[in-house]
């Protein structure tokens, strides 16, 4: 069965950090672009960050970050573990949302607007004192 399984969400105080993980099963993510989205109650789904898949000869992946998270969030991938990560630092209450990962056979486009073959189930991040 092809799946993306997310973990790492939870409750954190403002200024704290979390690392989200998205592990693939049933397929190899090496050649897929991977994206993180988030959706808060009453708001539109937002592309947070995305990273290119392997081109077979380079590990210097192109990335995109939304303006609201630049300098605070970092996307990365470990193909040996078939996993993508989102490191979130200096968290703010406005970061509170359900976070989703997704895989695309396209390369990274502006604002992570690509068609996606696979989606994770989502993990809740709550930033509150």
CSV table of N, CA and C in Angstrom, one decimal:
chain,number,residue,atom,x,y,z
A,1,UNK,N,0.8,-1.2,0.0
A,1,UNK,CA,0.0,0.0,0.0
A,1,UNK,C,0.9,1.3,0.0
A,2,UNK,N,0.6,2.2,-0.9
A,2,UNK,CA,1.3,3.4,-1.0
A,2,UNK,C,0.8,4.4,0.0
A,3,UNK,N,1.7,4.9,0.9
A,3,UNK,CA,1.3,5.8,2.0
A,3,UNK,C,2.3,6.9,2.3
A,4,UNK,N,1.9,8.0,2.8
A,4,UNK,CA,2.8,9.0,3.5
A,4,UNK,C,2.3,9.1,4.9
A,5,UNK,N,3.1,8.8,5.9
A,5,UNK,CA,2.8,8.8,7.3
A,5,UNK,C,3.5,9.9,8.0
A,6,UNK,N,2.7,10.8,8.6
A,6,UNK,CA,3.2,12.0,9.3
A,6,UNK,C,3.3,11.8,10.8
A,7,UNK,N,4.3,12.5,11.4
A,7,UNK,CA,4.4,12.4,12.8
A,7,UNK,C,5.1,13.7,13.3
A,8,UNK,N,5.1,13.9,14.6
A,8,UNK,CA,5.9,15.0,15.2
A,8,UNK,C,5.1,16.2,15.6
A,9,UNK,N,3.8,16.3,15.3
A,9,UNK,CA,3.0,17.4,15.7
A,9,UNK,C,2.7,17.4,17.2
A,10,UNK,N,2.2,18.5,17.8
A,10,UNK,CA,1.9,18.5,19.2
A,10,UNK,C,1.7,19.9,19.6
A,11,UNK,N,1.7,20.1,21.0
A,11,UNK,CA,1.5,21.4,21.6
A,11,UNK,C,2.8,22.0,22.0
A,12,UNK,N,3.1,23.2,21.7
A,12,UNK,CA,4.3,23.9,22.0
A,12,UNK,C,4.0,25.4,22.3
A,13,UNK,N,4.9,25.9,23.2
A,13,UNK,CA,4.7,27.4,23.6
A,13,UNK,C,5.3,28.3,22.5
A,14,UNK,N,4.9,29.5,22.4
A,14,UNK,CA,5.5,30.4,21.5
A,14,UNK,C,7.0,30.5,21.7
A,15,UNK,N,7.7,30.5,20.6
A,15,UNK,CA,9.2,30.5,20.6
A,15,UNK,C,9.8,29.2,20.6
A,16,UNK,N,9.0,28.1,20.8
A,16,UNK,CA,9.5,26.8,20.8
A,16,UNK,C,9.7,26.2,19.4
A,17,UNK,N,10.1,24.9,19.4
A,17,UNK,CA,10.4,24.2,18.1
A,17,UNK,C,9.8,22.9,18.1
A,18,UNK,N,9.5,22.4,16.8
A,18,UNK,CA,9.1,21.1,16.5
A,18,UNK,C,9.7,20.6,15.2
A,19,UNK,N,9.9,19.3,15.1
A,19,UNK,CA,10.3,18.7,13.8
A,19,UNK,C,9.2,17.7,13.4
A,20,UNK,N,8.7,18.0,12.2
A,20,UNK,CA,7.7,17.1,11.6
A,20,UNK,C,8.4,16.2,10.7
A,21,UNK,N,7.9,14.9,10.6
A,21,UNK,CA,8.4,13.9,9.7
A,21,UNK,C,7.3,13.4,8.8
A,22,UNK,N,7.7,13.0,7.6
A,22,UNK,CA,6.8,12.3,6.7
A,22,UNK,C,7.5,11.2,6.1
A,23,UNK,N,7.1,10.0,6.4
A,23,UNK,CA,7.8,8.8,6.0
A,23,UNK,C,7.0,8.1,4.9
A,24,UNK,N,7.6,7.7,3.8
A,24,UNK,CA,6.9,7.1,2.6
A,24,UNK,C,7.0,5.5,2.8
A,25,UNK,N,5.9,4.9,2.5
A,25,UNK,CA,5.9,3.4,2.4
A,25,UNK,C,5.2,3.0,1.1
A,26,UNK,N,5.7,1.9,0.5
A,26,UNK,CA,5.1,1.4,-0.7
A,26,UNK,C,5.7,2.1,-2.0
A,27,UNK,N,6.5,3.1,-1.8
A,27,UNK,CA,7.2,3.7,-3.0
A,27,UNK,C,8.5,4.4,-2.5
A,28,UNK,N,9.4,4.7,-3.4
A,28,UNK,CA,10.6,5.4,-3.1
A,28,UNK,C,10.5,6.8,-3.4
A,29,UNK,N,10.8,7.7,-2.5
A,29,UNK,CA,10.5,9.2,-2.7
A,29,UNK,C,11.7,9.9,-3.4
A,30,UNK,N,12.8,9.2,-3.7
A,30,UNK,CA,14.0,9.9,-4.2
A,30,UNK,C,13.7,10.9,-5.3
A,31,UNK,N,12.8,10.5,-6.3
A,31,UNK,CA,12.6,11.3,-7.5
A,31,UNK,C,11.4,12.1,-7.4
A,32,UNK,N,10.7,12.2,-6.3
A,32,UNK,CA,9.6,13.0,-6.1
A,32,UNK,C,9.9,14.3,-5.4
A,33,UNK,N,9.3,15.4,-5.9
A,33,UNK,CA,9.3,16.6,-5.1
A,33,UNK,C,8.4,16.4,-3.9
A,34,UNK,N,8.8,17.0,-2.7
A,34,UNK,CA,8.0,16.8,-1.5
A,34,UNK,C,7.6,18.2,-1.0
A,35,UNK,N,6.4,18.4,-0.6
A,35,UNK,CA,5.9,19.7,-0.1
A,35,UNK,C,5.2,19.5,1.2
A,36,UNK,N,5.2,20.6,2.0
A,36,UNK,CA,4.5,20.8,3.2
A,36,UNK,C,3.4,21.8,3.1
A,37,UNK,N,2.2,21.5,3.4
A,37,UNK,CA,1.1,22.4,3.4
A,37,UNK,C,0.5,22.5,4.8
A,38,UNK,N,-0.2,23.6,5.1
A,38,UNK,CA,-0.9,23.7,6.3
A,38,UNK,C,-2.3,24.4,6.1
A,39,UNK,N,-3.2,24.0,7.0
A,39,UNK,CA,-4.6,24.6,6.9
A,39,UNK,C,-5.1,24.8,8.4
A,40,UNK,N,-5.4,26.1,8.6
A,40,UNK,CA,-6.0,26.4,9.9
A,40,UNK,C,-7.5,26.6,9.8
A,41,UNK,N,-8.3,26.4,10.9
A,41,UNK,CA,-9.8,26.5,10.8
A,41,UNK,C,-10.2,27.8,10.1
A,42,UNK,N,-11.1,27.7,9.1
A,42,UNK,CA,-11.6,28.9,8.4
A,42,UNK,C,-10.7,29.6,7.4
A,43,UNK,N,-9.5,29.0,7.2
A,43,UNK,CA,-8.6,29.6,6.3
A,43,UNK,C,-8.3,28.6,5.1
A,44,UNK,N,-7.7,29.2,4.0
A,44,UNK,CA,-7.3,28.4,2.9
A,44,UNK,C,-6.1,27.6,3.2
A,45,UNK,N,-5.9,26.5,2.4
A,45,UNK,CA,-4.7,25.7,2.5
A,45,UNK,C,-3.6,26.5,2.0
A,46,UNK,N,-2.4,26.5,2.7
A,46,UNK,CA,-1.3,27.3,2.3
A,46,UNK,C,0.0,26.4,2.1
A,47,UNK,N,0.7,26.7,1.0
A,47,UNK,CA,1.9,26.0,0.7
A,47,UNK,C,3.0,26.6,1.6
A,48,UNK,N,3.6,25.8,2.5
A,48,UNK,CA,4.6,26.3,3.4
A,48,UNK,C,6.0,26.2,2.9
A,49,UNK,N,6.4,25.0,2.3
A,49,UNK,CA,7.7,24.7,1.8
A,49,UNK,C,7.7,23.5,0.9
A,50,UNK,N,8.6,23.5,0.0
A,50,UNK,CA,8.8,22.3,-0.9
A,50,UNK,C,10.2,22.1,-1.3
A,51,UNK,N,10.6,20.9,-1.7
A,51,UNK,CA,12.0,20.6,-2.1
A,51,UNK,C,11.9,19.6,-3.3
A,52,UNK,N,12.9,19.8,-4.2
A,52,UNK,CA,13.0,19.0,-5.4
A,52,UNK,C,13.4,17.5,-5.1
A,53,UNK,N,13.0,16.7,-6.0
A,53,UNK,CA,13.5,15.3,-6.0
A,53,UNK,C,14.9,15.2,-6.6
A,54,UNK,N,15.5,14.0,-6.5
A,54,UNK,CA,16.8,13.8,-7.1
A,54,UNK,C,16.8,13.8,-8.6
A,55,UNK,N,17.8,14.4,-9.2
A,55,UNK,CA,18.0,14.3,-10.7
A,55,UNK,C,18.9,13.2,-11.1
A,56,UNK,N,19.4,12.5,-10.1
A,56,UNK,CA,20.3,11.3,-10.4
A,56,UNK,C,21.8,11.7,-10.3
A,57,UNK,N,22.1,13.0,-10.2
A,57,UNK,CA,23.5,13.4,-10.2
A,57,UNK,C,23.9,14.5,-9.2
A,58,UNK,N,22.9,15.1,-8.6
A,58,UNK,CA,23.1,16.2,-7.7
A,58,UNK,C,22.3,16.0,-6.5
A,59,UNK,N,22.8,16.5,-5.3
A,59,UNK,CA,22.1,16.5,-4.1
A,59,UNK,C,21.8,17.9,-3.6
A,60,UNK,N,22.1,18.9,-4.4
A,60,UNK,CA,21.8,20.3,-4.1
A,60,UNK,C,20.4,20.6,-4.6
A,61,UNK,N,19.4,20.4,-3.7
A,61,UNK,CA,18.0,20.5,-4.1
A,61,UNK,C,17.5,21.9,-4.0
A,62,UNK,N,16.7,22.3,-5.1
A,62,UNK,CA,16.0,23.6,-5.0
A,62,UNK,C,14.9,23.5,-4.0
A,63,UNK,N,14.7,24.6,-3.3
A,63,UNK,CA,13.6,24.7,-2.3
A,63,UNK,C,12.8,26.0,-2.4
A,64,UNK,N,11.6,26.0,-1.8
A,64,UNK,CA,10.8,27.1,-1.7
A,64,UNK,C,10.3,27.3,-0.3
A,65,UNK,N,10.2,28.5,0.2
A,65,UNK,CA,9.6,28.8,1.5
A,65,UNK,C,8.6,30.0,1.4
A,66,UNK,N,7.4,29.8,2.0
A,66,UNK,CA,6.5,30.9,2.1
A,66,UNK,C,7.1,32.1,2.9
A,67,UNK,N,6.8,33.3,2.5
A,67,UNK,CA,7.4,34.5,3.2
A,67,UNK,C,7.1,34.4,4.7
A,68,UNK,N,6.0,33.9,5.2
A,68,UNK,CA,5.7,33.9,6.6
A,68,UNK,C,6.6,32.9,7.4
A,69,UNK,N,7.3,32.0,6.8
A,69,UNK,CA,8.1,31.1,7.5
A,69,UNK,C,9.6,31.2,7.2
A,70,UNK,N,10.0,32.1,6.3
A,70,UNK,CA,11.4,32.2,5.9
A,70,UNK,C,12.3,32.6,7.1
A,71,UNK,N,13.4,31.9,7.3
A,71,UNK,CA,14.3,32.2,8.4
A,71,UNK,C,13.9,31.4,9.7
A,72,UNK,N,12.7,30.8,9.7
A,72,UNK,CA,12.3,30.0,10.9
A,72,UNK,C,12.1,28.5,10.6
A,73,UNK,N,11.7,28.2,9.4
A,73,UNK,CA,11.4,26.8,9.0
A,73,UNK,C,12.5,26.3,8.0
A,74,UNK,N,12.8,25.0,8.1
A,74,UNK,CA,13.8,24.4,7.2
A,74,UNK,C,13.3,23.0,6.7
A,75,UNK,N,13.2,22.8,5.4
A,75,UNK,CA,12.8,21.6,4.8
A,75,UNK,C,14.0,20.8,4.4
A,76,UNK,N,14.0,19.5,4.6
A,76,UNK,CA,15.1,18.6,4.3
A,76,UNK,C,14.6,17.2,4.0
A,77,UNK,N,15.4,16.4,3.4
A,77,UNK,CA,15.0,15.0,3.1
A,77,UNK,C,16.2,14.1,3.4
A,78,UNK,N,15.9,12.8,3.8
A,78,UNK,CA,16.8,11.8,4.0
A,78,UNK,C,16.4,10.6,3.1
A,79,UNK,N,16.9,10.5,1.9
A,79,UNK,CA,16.4,9.5,1.0
A,79,UNK,C,16.7,8.1,1.5
A,80,UNK,N,17.8,7.9,2.2
A,80,UNK,CA,18.1,6.6,2.8
A,80,UNK,C,17.1,6.1,3.8
A,81,UNK,N,16.4,7.1,4.4
A,81,UNK,CA,15.3,6.7,5.3
A,81,UNK,C,13.9,6.9,4.7
A,82,UNK,N,13.9,7.3,3.4
A,82,UNK,CA,12.6,7.5,2.7
A,82,UNK,C,11.7,8.5,3.5
A,83,UNK,N,12.3,9.6,4.0
A,83,UNK,CA,11.6,10.5,4.9
A,83,UNK,C,11.9,11.9,4.5
A,84,UNK,N,11.0,12.8,4.7
A,84,UNK,CA,11.2,14.3,4.5
A,84,UNK,C,10.8,14.9,5.9
A,85,UNK,N,11.5,16.0,6.2
A,85,UNK,CA,11.4,16.7,7.5
A,85,UNK,C,11.0,18.1,7.3
A,86,UNK,N,10.3,18.7,8.3
A,86,UNK,CA,10.1,20.1,8.4
A,86,UNK,C,10.5,20.6,9.8
A,87,UNK,N,11.7,21.2,9.9
A,87,UNK,CA,12.1,21.8,11.2
A,87,UNK,C,11.5,23.1,11.4
A,88,UNK,N,10.8,23.3,12.5
A,88,UNK,CA,10.1,24.6,12.7
A,88,UNK,C,10.6,25.2,14.0
A,89,UNK,N,11.2,26.4,13.9
A,89,UNK,CA,11.8,27.1,15.0
A,89,UNK,C,11.1,28.4,15.2
A,90,UNK,N,11.2,29.0,16.4
A,90,UNK,CA,10.6,30.3,16.7
A,90,UNK,C,9.1,30.3,16.4
A,91,UNK,N,8.4,29.3,16.9
A,91,UNK,CA,7.0,29.1,16.5
A,91,UNK,C,6.2,30.2,17.1
A,92,UNK,N,5.2,30.6,16.3
A,92,UNK,CA,4.2,31.7,16.7
A,92,UNK,C,2.8,31.1,16.7
A,93,UNK,N,1.9,31.7,17.5
A,93,UNK,CA,0.5,31.2,17.5
A,93,UNK,C,-0.1,31.1,16.1
A,94,UNK,N,0.2,32.0,15.2
A,94,UNK,CA,-0.3,32.0,13.9
A,94,UNK,C,0.2,30.8,13.0
A,95,UNK,N,1.2,30.0,13.5
A,95,UNK,CA,1.6,28.8,12.9
A,95,UNK,C,0.7,27.6,13.2
A,96,UNK,N,-0.3,27.8,14.1
A,96,UNK,CA,-1.2,26.7,14.5
A,96,UNK,C,-2.0,26.3,13.3
A,97,UNK,N,-2.0,25.0,13.0
A,97,UNK,CA,-2.7,24.5,11.8
A,97,UNK,C,-2.5,23.0,11.8
A,98,UNK,N,-3.3,22.3,10.9
A,98,UNK,CA,-3.0,20.9,10.5
A,98,UNK,C,-1.9,21.0,9.4
A,99,UNK,N,-0.9,20.2,9.5
A,99,UNK,CA,0.2,20.2,8.5
A,99,UNK,C,0.2,18.9,7.8
A,100,UNK,N,0.3,19.0,6.4
A,100,UNK,CA,0.2,17.9,5.5
A,100,UNK,C,1.5,17.8,4.7
A,101,UNK,N,1.9,16.6,4.4
A,101,UNK,CA,3.0,16.5,3.4
A,101,UNK,C,2.4,15.8,2.1
A,102,UNK,N,3.0,16.1,1.0
A,102,UNK,CA,2.6,15.6,-0.3
A,102,UNK,C,3.7,15.3,-1.2
A,103,UNK,N,3.6,14.4,-2.2
A,103,UNK,CA,4.6,14.0,-3.1
A,103,UNK,C,4.1,14.2,-4.6
A,104,UNK,N,5.0,14.8,-5.4
A,104,UNK,CA,4.7,15.2,-6.8
A,104,UNK,C,5.8,14.6,-7.7
A,105,UNK,N,5.4,14.1,-8.9
A,105,UNK,CA,6.4,13.7,-9.9
A,105,UNK,C,6.9,14.9,-10.7
A,106,UNK,N,6.4,16.1,-10.4
A,106,UNK,CA,6.9,17.3,-11.0
A,106,UNK,C,8.1,17.9,-10.2
A,107,UNK,N,8.9,18.7,-10.9
A,107,UNK,CA,9.9,19.5,-10.1
A,107,UNK,C,9.2,20.6,-9.4
A,108,UNK,N,9.9,21.3,-8.4
A,108,UNK,CA,9.3,22.3,-7.7
A,108,UNK,C,9.0,23.5,-8.6
A,109,UNK,N,7.8,24.0,-8.4
A,109,UNK,CA,7.3,25.2,-9.1
A,109,UNK,C,7.0,26.3,-8.0
A,110,UNK,N,6.8,27.6,-8.5
A,110,UNK,CA,6.6,28.7,-7.6
A,110,UNK,C,5.4,28.4,-6.7
A,111,UNK,N,5.5,28.7,-5.4
A,111,UNK,CA,4.5,28.5,-4.4
A,111,UNK,C,4.1,27.1,-4.3
A,112,UNK,N,4.9,26.1,-4.7
A,112,UNK,CA,4.6,24.7,-4.6
A,112,UNK,C,3.4,24.3,-5.3
A,113,UNK,N,3.0,24.9,-6.4
A,113,UNK,CA,1.8,24.6,-7.2
A,113,UNK,C,2.2,23.6,-8.2
A,114,UNK,N,2.0,22.3,-7.9
A,114,UNK,CA,2.2,21.2,-8.7
A,114,UNK,C,1.1,20.2,-8.5
A,115,UNK,N,0.8,19.2,-9.4
A,115,UNK,CA,-0.1,18.1,-9.2
A,115,UNK,C,0.6,17.1,-8.2
A,116,UNK,N,-0.2,16.6,-7.3
A,116,UNK,CA,0.3,15.7,-6.3
A,116,UNK,C,-0.3,14.3,-6.4
A,117,UNK,N,0.6,13.3,-6.4
A,117,UNK,CA,0.1,11.9,-6.4
A,117,UNK,C,-0.3,11.3,-5.1
A,118,UNK,N,0.4,11.8,-4.0
A,118,UNK,CA,0.2,11.2,-2.7
A,118,UNK,C,0.2,12.3,-1.6
A,119,UNK,N,-0.7,12.0,-0.6
A,119,UNK,CA,-0.9,13.0,0.5
A,119,UNK,C,-0.8,12.2,1.8
A,120,UNK,N,-0.2,12.9,2.8
A,120,UNK,CA,-0.2,12.3,4.2
A,120,UNK,C,-1.6,12.6,4.8
A,121,UNK,N,-1.7,12.1,6.0
A,121,UNK,CA,-3.0,12.2,6.8
A,121,UNK,C,-3.1,13.5,7.5
A,122,UNK,N,-2.1,14.2,7.7
A,122,UNK,CA,-2.1,15.4,8.5
A,122,UNK,C,-1.7,15.2,9.9
A,123,UNK,N,-1.0,16.2,10.5
A,123,UNK,CA,-0.7,16.2,11.9
A,123,UNK,C,-0.9,17.6,12.5
A,124,UNK,N,-1.5,17.7,13.7
A,124,UNK,CA,-1.9,18.9,14.3
A,124,UNK,C,-0.7,19.6,15.0
A,125,UNK,N,-0.5,20.9,14.7
A,125,UNK,CA,0.5,21.7,15.4
A,125,UNK,C,-0.3,22.8,16.1
A,126,UNK,N,-0.1,22.9,17.4
A,126,UNK,CA,-0.8,24.0,18.2
A,126,UNK,C,0.3,24.8,19.0
A,127,UNK,N,0.3,26.1,18.8
A,127,UNK,CA,1.3,27.0,19.4
A,127,UNK,C,0.5,27.9,20.3
A,128,UNK,N,0.7,27.7,21.6
A,128,UNK,CA,-0.1,28.4,22.6
A,128,UNK,C,0.6,28.4,24.0
A,129,UNK,N,0.4,29.5,24.7
A,129,UNK,CA,0.9,29.6,26.1
A,129,UNK,C,-0.1,29.2,27.1
